[in-house]
Amino acid sequence: MLVSVPSRLRVLLPDLAPWKASADFRRLWMSGLISNFGSFLTFVALPVQLKELTGSAAAVGAIGAVELVPLVVCGLYGGALADAFDKRKLIVWTEAGQGLLSALLLLNALLPHPAVWPLYVVAALSSALVSVQRPALDSLWPRIVAHDDLPAAASLNSLRWTVGGVAGPAVAGLVVAYAGLGWAYAADLATFAVSVAYVVGIAASPASHEAAKPSLRSIAEGARYAWSRKELLGTYAIDLAAMFLAMPLAVLPFLADDLDAEWSLGLMYAAVPFGALLVSLTGGWASRVHRHGRMVVLSAAGWGLAVAAAGIAGEVWLVLFLTVAGACDMVSGIFRSAMWNQTIPDELRGRLAGIELLSYSVGPTVGQVRSGGFAAWWGVRASVWSGGLLCAGAVGLLALCLPRLLAYDVRTNEHALRLRAHRAAAGEPVRG
């Protein structure tokens, strides 16, 4: 009995195979950990500053509106760029550009009378840079991680994100309250400088010989491939619906006011990534799950129900339900990422990563507009619980309409088997 306990616990611990096998994975992981921490400082500080300057829930929700166009345009074109150019260079230059935007926010915050319009301009430009960077980053993971280790890599990457997501908002709440907005922006700037230093050290990752040059035709080619893969369409549609209908983050400052507990804002922002962190820290089981599509559906429905409960609950229970929502969202993210990385050919990976970016970024972006608008019209709590219930219903309907998603099994899926065989024939690792 004493010998079996560690073995059982090991199933829950993160699978470290990608970290042990790839130095480039370690560098990218550390870079993301540091920059994510800083980005979450700004993620909290920016809406707080807008709330202080305008006092309007709609104005805070409008951050999503100004981010939407660059997100769509640059996400699609960024995917084509990722297939056609060196992925490392794209990541380095966009990371440096994000640092410059943090510097602009700092300068504006230090003015005697900070302006509102620079906050929207920086939000739009930041959205553009992230949209160019993410397809390059997402399409790089399958090149530096063994094929069978990609679910473990997705779990470790979620851990990287959630550590910053928990620590960043928690620290930001204290920094903004006791030191000021300028300190939050300054810390974000410093993290980008360190992050760039890590990324510069990874190996070059030039375009595949089969990759098409960036053009509308190449983007359309990627879209046709995505349309032909109904299980992939299911992951996009479900995540888009979940984030659009049940993304409550834009109204959290007003929920804190409703509870007469402004000190709790940092906890609210940290609750969702904390739930994701719990999944990441116990994510060793993910490599043993093969029916990825079912996990995506169940966890997305769980996200909606947990958000609905948070909209109804009081102070303490609200934070608990947001934590549950974050855990469900992370489970969905791990298995969506595994499906994408284990089935999409390398020469299309950047363009499909651009489409993926739209599925998991446009939803939250537009969702902020929805939640802010509903809060102004119907009330903050009603905006949250109604969105959660609509999310659960939409996920169930999409699952019924896309049976290939529920049927997906990585052990038998033809695309997963073909890509695994291709990597083995090319002499690339399939098991770390």
XYZ file of C-alpha atoms in Angstrom:
432
model
C 0.000 0.000 0.000
C 2.799 2.421 0.813
C 4.411 1.751 -2.571
C 1.196 2.293 -4.558
C 0.439 5.771 -3.180
C 3.273 7.600 -4.977
C 2.343 5.807 -8.204
C -1.245 7.023 -7.942
C -0.180 10.541 -7.086
C 2.181 10.574 -10.066
C -0.851 10.359 -12.366
C -1.933 13.782 -11.087
C 1.459 15.482 -11.306
C 2.378 17.414 -14.484
C 4.083 15.356 -17.201
C 7.539 16.964 -17.538
C 8.647 15.068 -20.665
C 8.622 18.162 -22.963
C 10.553 20.222 -20.380
C 13.233 17.531 -20.010
C 13.616 16.821 -23.732
C 13.711 20.304 -25.308
C 15.861 23.299 -24.328
C 13.822 25.525 -26.673
C 10.636 24.446 -24.919
C 12.176 25.496 -21.594
C 13.195 28.916 -22.979
C 9.782 29.613 -24.477
C 8.098 28.419 -21.298
C 10.145 30.771 -19.122
C 9.617 33.646 -21.545
C 5.867 33.140 -21.471
C 5.771 32.784 -17.694
C 7.479 36.132 -17.180
C 5.656 38.123 -19.864
C 2.273 36.665 -18.861
C 2.795 37.853 -15.303
C 3.429 41.392 -16.519
C 0.565 41.289 -19.017
C -1.877 40.361 -16.278
C -0.758 43.419 -14.319
C -1.845 45.572 -17.249
C -4.916 43.392 -17.784
C -6.174 44.547 -14.380
C -4.757 48.084 -14.419
C -6.215 49.117 -17.791
C -9.935 48.569 -17.003
C -9.429 49.993 -13.518
C -7.950 53.165 -15.035
C -10.803 53.382 -17.542
C -13.325 52.965 -14.723
C -11.628 55.762 -12.764
C -11.529 58.092 -15.768
C -15.043 57.404 -17.131
C -17.117 55.612 -14.455
C -18.840 53.691 -17.252
C -19.276 49.918 -17.624
C -19.876 50.406 -21.349
C -16.580 52.295 -21.682
C -14.728 49.409 -20.025
C -16.498 46.887 -22.216
C -15.549 48.946 -25.288
C -11.960 47.738 -24.860
C -13.148 44.597 -26.583
C -14.619 46.585 -29.452
C -11.365 48.376 -30.285
C -9.444 45.096 -30.063
C -11.744 43.225 -32.423
C -10.749 44.523 -35.886
C -6.966 44.183 -35.438
C -7.559 40.785 -33.842
C -9.457 39.478 -36.880
C -7.270 41.055 -39.574
C -3.888 40.437 -37.974
C -4.848 37.003 -36.674
C -5.592 35.676 -40.154
C -2.632 37.399 -41.793
C -0.378 36.544 -38.838
C -1.118 32.871 -39.468
C 0.032 33.225 -43.074
C 3.167 35.049 -41.896
C 3.927 32.247 -39.441
C 3.882 29.692 -42.265
C 6.030 31.807 -44.581
C 8.710 33.350 -42.312
C 10.976 32.452 -39.422
C 8.745 31.947 -36.389
C 11.439 32.938 -33.885
C 11.913 36.367 -35.484
C 8.181 37.032 -35.462
C 7.981 36.164 -31.774
C 10.992 38.339 -30.841
C 9.831 41.470 -32.672
C 6.221 41.283 -31.512
C 7.355 40.738 -27.910
C 9.556 43.834 -28.149
C 6.637 45.799 -29.601
C 4.477 44.823 -26.633
C 7.127 46.247 -24.334
C 6.984 49.590 -26.160
C 3.220 49.724 -25.695
C 3.654 49.165 -21.957
C 6.021 52.130 -21.964
C 3.314 54.287 -23.589
C 0.790 53.288 -20.920
C 3.334 54.206 -18.246
C 3.949 57.639 -19.759
C 0.221 58.343 -19.979
C -0.341 57.237 -16.370
C 2.374 59.647 -15.182
C 0.663 62.671 -16.763
C -1.118 65.070 -14.367
C -4.342 64.326 -16.260
C -4.115 60.956 -18.068
C -6.058 60.797 -21.323
C -8.607 58.132 -22.174
C -7.906 57.737 -25.890
C -4.340 56.341 -25.503
C -5.785 53.429 -23.537
C -7.919 52.410 -26.514
C -5.091 52.972 -29.001
C -2.700 50.808 -26.997
C -5.389 48.120 -26.589
C -5.875 48.022 -30.385
C -2.145 47.919 -31.167
C -1.529 45.288 -28.509
C -4.291 43.175 -30.017
C -2.587 43.441 -33.417
C 0.812 42.367 -32.057
C -0.622 39.457 -30.088
C -2.527 38.364 -33.192
C 0.692 38.218 -35.208
C 2.661 36.525 -32.435
C 0.279 33.802 -31.315
C 0.081 31.874 -34.626
C 3.894 31.834 -34.782
C 4.122 30.673 -31.190
C 1.362 28.073 -31.467
C 2.776 26.632 -34.691
C 6.257 26.401 -33.140
C 5.326 23.979 -30.339
C 4.870 20.924 -32.627
C 8.372 21.541 -34.034
C 10.138 21.487 -30.677
C 8.049 18.867 -28.839
C 7.678 15.144 -29.660
C 4.316 14.252 -31.222
C 3.032 12.078 -28.365
C 4.164 14.667 -25.800
C 2.011 17.479 -27.226
C -0.846 16.985 -24.696
C 1.741 17.204 -21.902
C 3.170 20.353 -23.513
C -0.326 21.876 -23.647
C -0.755 21.148 -19.943
C 2.637 22.665 -19.076
C 1.868 25.733 -21.184
C -1.393 26.131 -19.317
C 0.598 26.015 -16.084
C 2.820 28.814 -17.381
C -0.221 30.925 -18.198
C -2.053 30.244 -14.963
C 0.883 31.027 -12.684
C 0.997 34.496 -14.216
C -2.783 34.656 -14.223
C -3.006 34.018 -10.500
C 0.000 36.028 -9.345
C -0.466 38.928 -11.800
C -4.019 39.979 -10.845
C -3.397 39.383 -7.143
C -0.293 41.578 -7.202
C -1.964 44.097 -9.516
C -4.838 44.621 -7.093
C -2.375 45.534 -4.352
C -0.087 47.595 -6.607
C -2.919 49.641 -8.107
C -4.556 50.199 -4.717
C -1.430 51.136 -2.744
C 1.271 52.211 -5.238
C -0.630 53.445 -8.283
C -1.268 52.475 -11.895
C 2.154 53.648 -13.041
C 3.914 50.959 -11.027
C 1.801 48.231 -12.631
C 2.677 49.447 -16.130
C 6.363 49.814 -15.205
C 6.503 46.217 -13.950
C 4.894 45.013 -17.186
C 7.571 46.851 -19.190
C 10.341 45.177 -17.185
C 8.896 41.692 -17.742
C 8.857 42.172 -21.508
C 12.568 43.045 -21.462
C 13.391 39.789 -19.659
C 11.066 37.800 -21.909
C 12.790 39.030 -25.083
C 16.144 37.949 -23.682
C 14.823 34.387 -23.300
C 13.225 34.214 -26.771
C 16.370 35.423 -28.550
C 18.118 32.251 -27.386
C 15.868 29.723 -29.131
C 16.851 28.141 -32.454
C 15.701 29.591 -35.761
C 12.496 28.090 -37.138
C 12.314 28.858 -40.873
C 9.305 28.250 -43.078
C 8.471 24.769 -44.319
C 9.374 24.145 -47.968
C 5.711 23.393 -48.701
C 4.405 26.578 -47.076
C 2.641 29.149 -49.246
C 3.610 32.813 -49.302
C 1.348 35.203 -47.372
C -1.677 36.102 -49.509
C -5.442 36.032 -49.484
C -5.230 32.803 -51.454
C -3.059 31.139 -48.814
C -5.419 32.316 -46.051
C -8.355 30.884 -48.013
C -6.481 27.588 -48.378
C -6.185 27.348 -44.616
C -9.891 28.195 -44.209
C -10.884 25.452 -46.680
C -8.836 22.917 -44.754
C -10.457 23.984 -41.469
C -13.926 23.700 -43.035
C -13.144 20.149 -44.195
C -12.309 19.108 -40.611
C -15.642 19.117 -38.776
C -14.047 18.079 -35.481
C -11.801 21.148 -35.663
C -14.795 23.326 -36.543
C -16.459 21.993 -33.416
C -13.592 23.138 -31.187
C -13.653 26.603 -32.770
C -17.428 27.013 -32.555
C -17.773 25.790 -28.976
C -14.987 27.972 -27.639
C -16.286 30.996 -29.550
C -19.779 30.527 -28.117
C -18.520 29.940 -24.574
C -16.330 33.028 -24.519
C -18.824 35.318 -26.261
C -21.743 34.403 -24.052
C -20.048 33.847 -20.677
C -17.001 36.106 -20.358
C -17.581 38.176 -17.179
C -14.190 39.857 -16.746
C -15.168 43.302 -18.056
C -17.800 43.744 -15.341
C -15.769 42.475 -12.377
C -14.900 46.035 -11.180
C -18.642 46.720 -10.982
C -19.341 43.417 -9.237
C -16.809 44.473 -6.603
C -18.710 47.748 -6.189
C -21.996 45.823 -5.968
C -20.538 43.804 -3.091
C -19.142 46.980 -1.489
C -15.745 45.250 -1.438
C -13.288 46.942 -3.794
C -10.464 45.027 -2.109
C -11.895 41.800 -3.574
C -11.326 42.841 -7.204
C -7.875 41.273 -7.382
C -9.284 38.017 -5.981
C -12.025 38.001 -8.590
C -9.558 38.477 -11.435
C -7.291 35.806 -9.959
C -10.071 33.260 -9.403
C -10.399 32.136 -13.029
C -6.658 31.577 -13.574
C -6.411 29.992 -10.111
C -8.921 27.362 -11.176
C -6.879 26.826 -14.320
C -3.745 26.534 -12.177
C -5.288 23.743 -10.128
C -5.914 21.787 -13.335
C -2.389 22.471 -14.598
C -0.764 21.323 -11.363
C -2.716 18.064 -11.464
C -2.606 17.648 -15.253
C -0.657 14.408 -15.554
C -3.938 12.614 -16.313
C -4.388 14.567 -19.566
C -1.891 12.384 -21.452
C -4.025 9.337 -20.620
C -7.252 10.738 -22.107
C -7.936 9.902 -25.765
C -11.506 11.165 -26.361
C -10.487 14.793 -26.574
C -13.679 16.016 -28.242
C -15.901 14.843 -25.400
C -13.697 16.614 -22.887
C -13.974 19.875 -24.851
C -17.781 19.699 -24.840
C -18.181 18.762 -21.169
C -15.709 21.344 -19.890
C -17.162 24.179 -22.008
C -20.639 23.421 -20.646
C -19.166 23.372 -17.142
C -17.650 26.826 -17.737
C -21.056 28.249 -18.587
C -22.832 26.721 -15.601
C -20.115 27.899 -13.202
C -20.277 31.469 -14.560
C -24.059 31.429 -14.178
C -23.663 30.342 -10.558
C -21.138 33.131 -9.964
C -23.656 35.696 -11.208
C -26.197 34.534 -8.649
C -23.883 33.884 -5.686
C -22.689 36.199 -2.947
C -19.142 37.391 -2.315
C -17.316 34.247 -1.166
C -19.254 31.830 -3.359
C -18.790 34.105 -6.369
C -15.008 33.670 -6.149
C -15.423 29.903 -5.700
C -17.598 29.530 -8.793
C -15.202 31.674 -10.854
C -12.468 29.263 -9.758
C -14.534 26.305 -10.982
C -15.126 28.137 -14.261
C -11.397 28.649 -14.715
C -10.745 24.951 -14.127
C -13.306 23.970 -16.762
C -11.891 26.466 -19.251
C -8.384 25.080 -18.804
C -9.520 21.491 -19.381
C -11.168 22.637 -22.606
C -8.009 24.498 -23.648
C -5.708 21.525 -23.043
C -7.720 19.175 -25.226
C -8.417 21.737 -27.957
C -4.674 22.352 -28.188
C -3.947 18.605 -28.295
C -6.424 18.102 -31.142
C -4.945 20.974 -33.135
C -1.277 20.121 -32.630
C -1.611 16.382 -33.207
C -3.618 16.548 -36.450
C -2.703 19.674 -38.488
C 0.147 19.427 -41.069
C 3.195 21.640 -40.493
C 2.796 23.591 -43.737
C -0.713 24.686 -42.669
C -0.050 25.038 -38.956
C 0.421 28.819 -38.909
C -2.736 29.586 -40.858
C -4.802 27.200 -38.770
C -3.253 28.757 -35.655
C -4.536 32.108 -36.939
C -8.048 30.678 -37.176
C -7.648 29.156 -33.712
C -6.613 32.569 -32.415
C -9.911 33.984 -33.647
C -11.869 31.196 -31.968
C -10.336 31.722 -28.520
C -9.726 35.484 -28.732
C -12.623 37.007 -30.667
C -15.069 35.361 -28.268
C -13.628 36.974 -25.116
C -13.091 40.264 -26.943
C -16.679 40.544 -28.183
C -17.838 38.953 -24.954
C -16.514 41.959 -23.041
C -18.690 44.207 -25.194
C -21.702 41.932 -24.604
C -21.235 41.713 -20.846
C -20.580 45.467 -20.506
C -23.578 46.364 -22.657
C -25.901 43.953 -20.860
C -24.674 45.229 -17.497
C -25.486 48.828 -18.460
C -28.932 47.813 -19.762
C -30.028 44.986 -17.467
C -27.723 45.008 -14.448
C -24.321 43.527 -13.663
C -25.452 40.281 -12.052
C -28.093 39.571 -14.692
C -25.455 40.060 -17.394
C -23.282 37.368 -15.773
C -25.828 34.650 -14.958
C -27.775 34.963 -18.216
C -24.583 34.647 -20.246
C -23.580 31.505 -18.370
C -26.916 29.786 -18.992
C -26.898 30.754 -22.678
C -23.378 29.334 -22.944
C -24.365 25.927 -21.544
C -27.321 25.728 -23.915
C -25.284 26.750 -26.955
C -22.564 24.187 -26.207
C -25.129 21.397 -25.987
C -26.718 22.410 -29.282
C -23.363 22.593 -31.084
C -22.371 19.162 -29.780
C -25.545 17.688 -31.273
C -24.895 19.402 -34.613
C -21.230 18.278 -34.833
C -21.116 14.539 -34.008
C -17.529 14.182 -35.294
C -16.332 16.244 -32.351
C -17.871 13.847 -29.840
C -16.515 10.870 -31.806
C -12.905 12.133 -31.970
C -10.354 9.649 -30.599
C -6.641 10.387 -31.058
C -5.906 6.636 -31.287
C -8.061 6.170 -34.381
C -8.406 9.607 -36.013
C -6.983 9.441 -39.536
C -5.390 12.886 -39.377
C -3.637 12.181 -36.082
C -2.332 8.834 -37.346
C -1.139 10.363 -40.625
C 0.748 13.208 -38.936
C 2.360 10.851 -36.437
C 3.549 8.575 -39.256
C 4.851 11.562 -41.224
C 6.916 12.815 -38.299
C 8.304 9.330 -37.674
C 9.273 8.944 -41.362
C 11.002 12.353 -41.254
C 13.089 11.248 -38.286
C 11.332 13.645 -35.884
C 10.595 12.448 -32.351
C 7.134 11.067 -31.763
C 7.759 10.198 -28.118
C 9.972 12.235 -25.784
